[in-house]
Coordinates of C-alpha atoms in Angstrom, one line a residue:
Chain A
X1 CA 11.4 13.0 -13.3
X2 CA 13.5 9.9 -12.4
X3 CA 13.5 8.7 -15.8
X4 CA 11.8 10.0 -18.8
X5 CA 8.3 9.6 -19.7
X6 CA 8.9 7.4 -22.4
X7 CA 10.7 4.9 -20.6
X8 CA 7.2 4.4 -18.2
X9 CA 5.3 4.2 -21.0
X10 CA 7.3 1.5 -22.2
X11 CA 7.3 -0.6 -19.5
X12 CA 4.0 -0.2 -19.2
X13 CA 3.2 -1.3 -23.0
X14 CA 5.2 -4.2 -22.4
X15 CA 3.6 -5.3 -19.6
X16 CA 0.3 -4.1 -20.8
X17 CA 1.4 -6.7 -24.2
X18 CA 2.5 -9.7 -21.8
X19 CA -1.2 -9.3 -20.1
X20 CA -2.9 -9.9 -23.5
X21 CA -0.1 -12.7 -24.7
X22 CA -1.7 -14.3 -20.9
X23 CA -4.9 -13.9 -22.1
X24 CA -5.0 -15.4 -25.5
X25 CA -2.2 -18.1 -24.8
X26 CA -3.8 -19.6 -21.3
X27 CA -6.7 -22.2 -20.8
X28 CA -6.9 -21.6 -16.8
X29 CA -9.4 -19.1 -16.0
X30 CA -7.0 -18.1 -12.5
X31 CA -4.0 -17.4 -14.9
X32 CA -6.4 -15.5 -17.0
X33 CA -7.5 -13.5 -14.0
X34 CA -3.9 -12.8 -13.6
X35 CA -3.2 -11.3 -16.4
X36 CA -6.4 -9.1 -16.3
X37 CA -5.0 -7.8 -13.4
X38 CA -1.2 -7.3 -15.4
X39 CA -2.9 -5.4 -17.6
X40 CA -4.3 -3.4 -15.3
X41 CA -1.8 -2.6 -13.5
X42 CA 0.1 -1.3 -16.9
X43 CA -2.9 0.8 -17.3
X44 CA -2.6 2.1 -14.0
X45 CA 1.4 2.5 -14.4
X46 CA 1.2 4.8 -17.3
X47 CA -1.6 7.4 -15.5
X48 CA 0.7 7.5 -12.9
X49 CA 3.3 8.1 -15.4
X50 CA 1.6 10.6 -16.6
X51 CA 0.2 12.0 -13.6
X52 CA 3.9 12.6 -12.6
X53 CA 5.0 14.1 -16.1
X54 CA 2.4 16.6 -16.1
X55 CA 2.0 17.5 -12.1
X56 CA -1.9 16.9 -11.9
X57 CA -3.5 14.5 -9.4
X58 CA -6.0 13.3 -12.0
X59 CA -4.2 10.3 -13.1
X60 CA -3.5 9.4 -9.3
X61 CA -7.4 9.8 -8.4
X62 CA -8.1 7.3 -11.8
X63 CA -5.6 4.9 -10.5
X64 CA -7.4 4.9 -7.4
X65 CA -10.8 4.5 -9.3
X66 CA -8.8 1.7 -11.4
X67 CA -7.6 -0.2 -8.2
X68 CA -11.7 -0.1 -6.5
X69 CA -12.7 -1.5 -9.8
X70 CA -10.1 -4.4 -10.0
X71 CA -10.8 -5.1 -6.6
X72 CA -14.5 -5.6 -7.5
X73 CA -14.4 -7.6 -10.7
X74 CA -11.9 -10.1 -8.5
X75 CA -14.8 -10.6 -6.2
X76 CA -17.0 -10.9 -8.9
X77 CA -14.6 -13.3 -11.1
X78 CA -13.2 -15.5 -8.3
X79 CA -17.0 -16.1 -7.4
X80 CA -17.5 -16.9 -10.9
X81 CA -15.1 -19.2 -11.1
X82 CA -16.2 -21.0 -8.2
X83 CA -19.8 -21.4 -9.5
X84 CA -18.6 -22.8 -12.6
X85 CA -15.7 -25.2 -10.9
X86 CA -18.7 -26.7 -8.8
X87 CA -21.0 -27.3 -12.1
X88 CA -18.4 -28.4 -13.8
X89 CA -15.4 -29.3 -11.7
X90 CA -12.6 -27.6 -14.2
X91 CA -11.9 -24.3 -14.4
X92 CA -10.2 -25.1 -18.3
X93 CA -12.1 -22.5 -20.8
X94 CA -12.0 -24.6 -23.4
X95 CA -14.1 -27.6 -21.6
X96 CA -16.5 -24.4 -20.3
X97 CA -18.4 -24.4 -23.8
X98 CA -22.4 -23.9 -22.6
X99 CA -23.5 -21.2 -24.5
X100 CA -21.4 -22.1 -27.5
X101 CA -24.0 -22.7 -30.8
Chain B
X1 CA 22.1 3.6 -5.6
X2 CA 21.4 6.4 -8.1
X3 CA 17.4 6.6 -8.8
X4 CA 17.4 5.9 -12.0
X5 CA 19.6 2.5 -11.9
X6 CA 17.0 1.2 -9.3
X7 CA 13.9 2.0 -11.5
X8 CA 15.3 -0.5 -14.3
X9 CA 16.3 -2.7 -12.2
X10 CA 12.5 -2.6 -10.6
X11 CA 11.3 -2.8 -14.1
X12 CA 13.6 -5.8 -15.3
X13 CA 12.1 -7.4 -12.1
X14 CA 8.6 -6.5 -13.0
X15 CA 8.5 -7.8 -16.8
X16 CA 10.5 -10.7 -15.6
X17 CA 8.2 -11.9 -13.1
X18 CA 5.1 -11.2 -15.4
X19 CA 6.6 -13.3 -18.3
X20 CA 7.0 -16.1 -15.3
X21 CA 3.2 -15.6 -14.3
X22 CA 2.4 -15.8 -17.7
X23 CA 4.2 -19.2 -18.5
X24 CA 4.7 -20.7 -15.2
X25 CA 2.2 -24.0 -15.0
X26 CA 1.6 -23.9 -11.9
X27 CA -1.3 -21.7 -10.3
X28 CA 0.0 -20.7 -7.2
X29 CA 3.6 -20.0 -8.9
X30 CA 2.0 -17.7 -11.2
X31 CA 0.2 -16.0 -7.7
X32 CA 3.0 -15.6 -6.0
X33 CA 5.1 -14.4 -8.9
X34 CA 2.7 -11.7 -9.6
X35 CA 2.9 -10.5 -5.8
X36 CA 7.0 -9.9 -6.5
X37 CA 5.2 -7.8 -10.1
X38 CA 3.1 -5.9 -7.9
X39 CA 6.0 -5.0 -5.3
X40 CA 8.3 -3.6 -8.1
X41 CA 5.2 -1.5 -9.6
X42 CA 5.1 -0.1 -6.1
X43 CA 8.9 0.8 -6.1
X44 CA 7.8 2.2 -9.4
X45 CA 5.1 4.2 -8.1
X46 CA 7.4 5.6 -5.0
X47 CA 10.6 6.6 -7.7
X48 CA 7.5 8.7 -9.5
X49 CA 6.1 10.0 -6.4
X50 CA 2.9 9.0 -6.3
X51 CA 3.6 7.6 -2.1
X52 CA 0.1 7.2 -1.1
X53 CA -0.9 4.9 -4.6
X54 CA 2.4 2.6 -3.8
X55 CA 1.2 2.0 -0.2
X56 CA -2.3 1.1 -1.8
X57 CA -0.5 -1.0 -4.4
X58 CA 0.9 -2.8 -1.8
X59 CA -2.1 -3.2 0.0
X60 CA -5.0 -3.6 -2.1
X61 CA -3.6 -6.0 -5.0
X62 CA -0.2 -7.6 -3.0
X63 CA -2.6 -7.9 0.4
X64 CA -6.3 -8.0 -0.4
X65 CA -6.3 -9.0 -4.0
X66 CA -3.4 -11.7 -4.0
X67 CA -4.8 -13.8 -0.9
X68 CA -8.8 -13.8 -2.6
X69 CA -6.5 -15.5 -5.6
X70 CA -4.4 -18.0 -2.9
X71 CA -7.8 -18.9 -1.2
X72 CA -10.0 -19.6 -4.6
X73 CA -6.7 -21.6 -5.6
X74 CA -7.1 -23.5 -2.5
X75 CA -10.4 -24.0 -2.5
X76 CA -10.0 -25.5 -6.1
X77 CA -7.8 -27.6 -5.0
X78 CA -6.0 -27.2 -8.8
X79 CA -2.4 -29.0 -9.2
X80 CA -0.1 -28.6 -11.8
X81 CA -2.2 -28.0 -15.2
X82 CA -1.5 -30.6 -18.2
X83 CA 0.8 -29.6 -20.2
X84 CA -0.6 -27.3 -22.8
X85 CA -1.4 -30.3 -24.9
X86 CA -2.5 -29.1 -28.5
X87 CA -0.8 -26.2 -29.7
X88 CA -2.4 -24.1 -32.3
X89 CA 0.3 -22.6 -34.0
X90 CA -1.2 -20.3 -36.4
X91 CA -3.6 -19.1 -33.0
X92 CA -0.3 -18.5 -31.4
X93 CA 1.6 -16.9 -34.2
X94 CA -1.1 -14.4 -35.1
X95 CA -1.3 -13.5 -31.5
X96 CA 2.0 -12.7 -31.0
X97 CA 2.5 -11.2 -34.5
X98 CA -0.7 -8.8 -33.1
X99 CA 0.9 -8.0 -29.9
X100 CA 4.0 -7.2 -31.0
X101 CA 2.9 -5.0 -34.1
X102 CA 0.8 -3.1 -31.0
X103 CA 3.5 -2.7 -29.0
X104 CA 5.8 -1.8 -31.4
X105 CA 3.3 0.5 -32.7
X106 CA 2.4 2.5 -30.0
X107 CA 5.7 2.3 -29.2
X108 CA 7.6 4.1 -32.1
X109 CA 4.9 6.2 -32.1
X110 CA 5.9 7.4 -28.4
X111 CA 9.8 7.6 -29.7
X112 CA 9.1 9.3 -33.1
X113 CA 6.7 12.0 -32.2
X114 CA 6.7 13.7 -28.6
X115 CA 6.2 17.0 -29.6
X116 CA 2.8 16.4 -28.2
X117 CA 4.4 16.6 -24.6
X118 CA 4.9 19.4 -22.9
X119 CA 6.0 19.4 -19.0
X120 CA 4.9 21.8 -17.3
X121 CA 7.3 24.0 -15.4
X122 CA 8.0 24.1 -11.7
X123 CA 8.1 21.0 -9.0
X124 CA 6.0 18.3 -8.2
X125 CA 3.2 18.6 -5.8
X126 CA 0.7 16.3 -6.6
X127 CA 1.9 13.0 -4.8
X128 CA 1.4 13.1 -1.1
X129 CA -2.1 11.8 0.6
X130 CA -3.4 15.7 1.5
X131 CA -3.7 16.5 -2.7
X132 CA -4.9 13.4 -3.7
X133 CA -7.8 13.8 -0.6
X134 CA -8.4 17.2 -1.8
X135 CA -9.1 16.1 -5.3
X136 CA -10.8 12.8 -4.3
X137 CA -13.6 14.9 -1.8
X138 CA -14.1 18.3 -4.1
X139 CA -13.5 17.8 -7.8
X140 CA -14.6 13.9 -8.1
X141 CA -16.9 13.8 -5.2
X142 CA -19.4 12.1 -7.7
X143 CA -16.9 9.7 -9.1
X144 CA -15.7 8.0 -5.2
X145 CA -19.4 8.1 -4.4
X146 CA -20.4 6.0 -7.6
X147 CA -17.1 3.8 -6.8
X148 CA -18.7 2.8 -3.2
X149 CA -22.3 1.8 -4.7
X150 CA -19.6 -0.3 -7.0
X151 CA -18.2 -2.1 -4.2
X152 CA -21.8 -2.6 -2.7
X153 CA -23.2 -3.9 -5.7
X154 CA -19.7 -6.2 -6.1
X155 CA -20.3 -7.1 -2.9
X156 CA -24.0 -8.4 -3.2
X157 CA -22.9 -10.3 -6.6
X158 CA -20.2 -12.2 -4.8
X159 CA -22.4 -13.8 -2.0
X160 CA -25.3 -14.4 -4.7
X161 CA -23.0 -16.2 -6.9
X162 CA -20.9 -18.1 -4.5
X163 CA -23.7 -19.0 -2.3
X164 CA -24.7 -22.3 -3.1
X165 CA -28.5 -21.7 -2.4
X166 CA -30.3 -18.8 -1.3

């Protein structure tokens, strides 16, 4: 390998870590979106990683399972977020409280 | 450029530009931030091999994926977001104190203990677009079947959701 293994799977935890941080710090459902996506892309970093490490094409055909997946939930999200934008005109999670109680 | 000096230096650029998307304000920043992420992650993907996954990286989330997120941004019409008004400190804290302890975690874990690994001998094979085919049409046949009924069923959600009335 280029590098070793553990140096992928540390960039991958970090970026995997900065994904959540996104999550739990942000109020804007697009940044939040984002940061899914970060953190699947981490995921996706560390199978191929892996995949690489141990000479199998498993973790590459996972990744491309992964990558159909996020390209789904986008879809799915984005057209989400557009529903709830034209209820409520703000796409702020905090002001999106419906269901709460 | 020795190999090794340009994986850092693609994975300084990606943490970088994925602490930016994280605490830029504005949206389409944080977009176009995470494009440059997903462009280092594919220089990534060619040092490890893996050539046809970094052409699909660079396809499906810097192409497809990146311009659904420019167009919704549009369409939203959303400026510059108010400054993150009141900060709950203790939230904050605990989150970071809970990310780091899992990244640290995981992460001395990795350092202390890799006895687990063992490479196996001989070179690598598994990268090019003919193995990946092979093992995408024999051994998870079932799997890339079930991922197009996925896209289908994504597909038919997104139209229902977005359409304003059927």
């Amino acid at each position: 390998m280029v590098v070793p293994l553990e140096h992928v799977i540390a960039l991958s935890l970090a970026l995997f870590s900065i994904g959540v941080l996104g999550v739990l710090f942000r109020r804007n459902a697009i940044t939040i979106f984002m940061s899914i996506e970060l953190m699947l892309n981490a995921v996706n970093l560390a199978l191929v990683g892996f995949s690489r490490y141990y000479n199998s094409v498993d973790g590459q055909v996972f990744v491309f399972l992964v990558m159909t997946l996020a390209a789904a939930e986008v879809a799915v999200g984005l057209a989400i977020i557009i529903a709830v934008y034209r209820n409520r005109q703000t796409v702020n999670i905090d002001e999106i409280n419906l269901m709460k109680n | 450029m020795s190999l090794p000096l340009l994986f850092y230096i693609a994975a300084l650029i990606a943490v970088g530009s994925a602490v930016l998307v994280v605490l830029n304000k504005n949206v389409v920043y944080s977009a176009l931030l995470l494009v440059l992420c997903f462009f280092s992650l594919a220089i990534i993907y060619l040092l490890l091999e893996a050539y046809f996954l970094a052409v699909l990286e660079v396809f499906i989330y810097a192409g497809a994926i990146m311009v659904l997120f420019l167009f919704v941004i549009m369409l939203l019409n959303l400026g510059r977001e108010k400054a993150l008004e009141h900060f709950k400190y203790l939230q904050r804290g605990l989150s970071i104190f809970l990310v780091v302890l899992f990244f640290l975690g995981v992460f001395l874990l990795l350092l202390n203990d890799s006895s687990a690994l063992h490479q196996p001998e001989g070179g690598f094979s598994a990268g090019g677009v003919y193995s990946l085919g092979e093992a995408l049409f024999t051994k998870y046949l079932l799997p890339f079947e079930v991922a197009s009924l996925l896209l289908l069923v994504a597909l038919i959600g997104t139209v229902y959701l977005a359409k304003r009335k059927i």
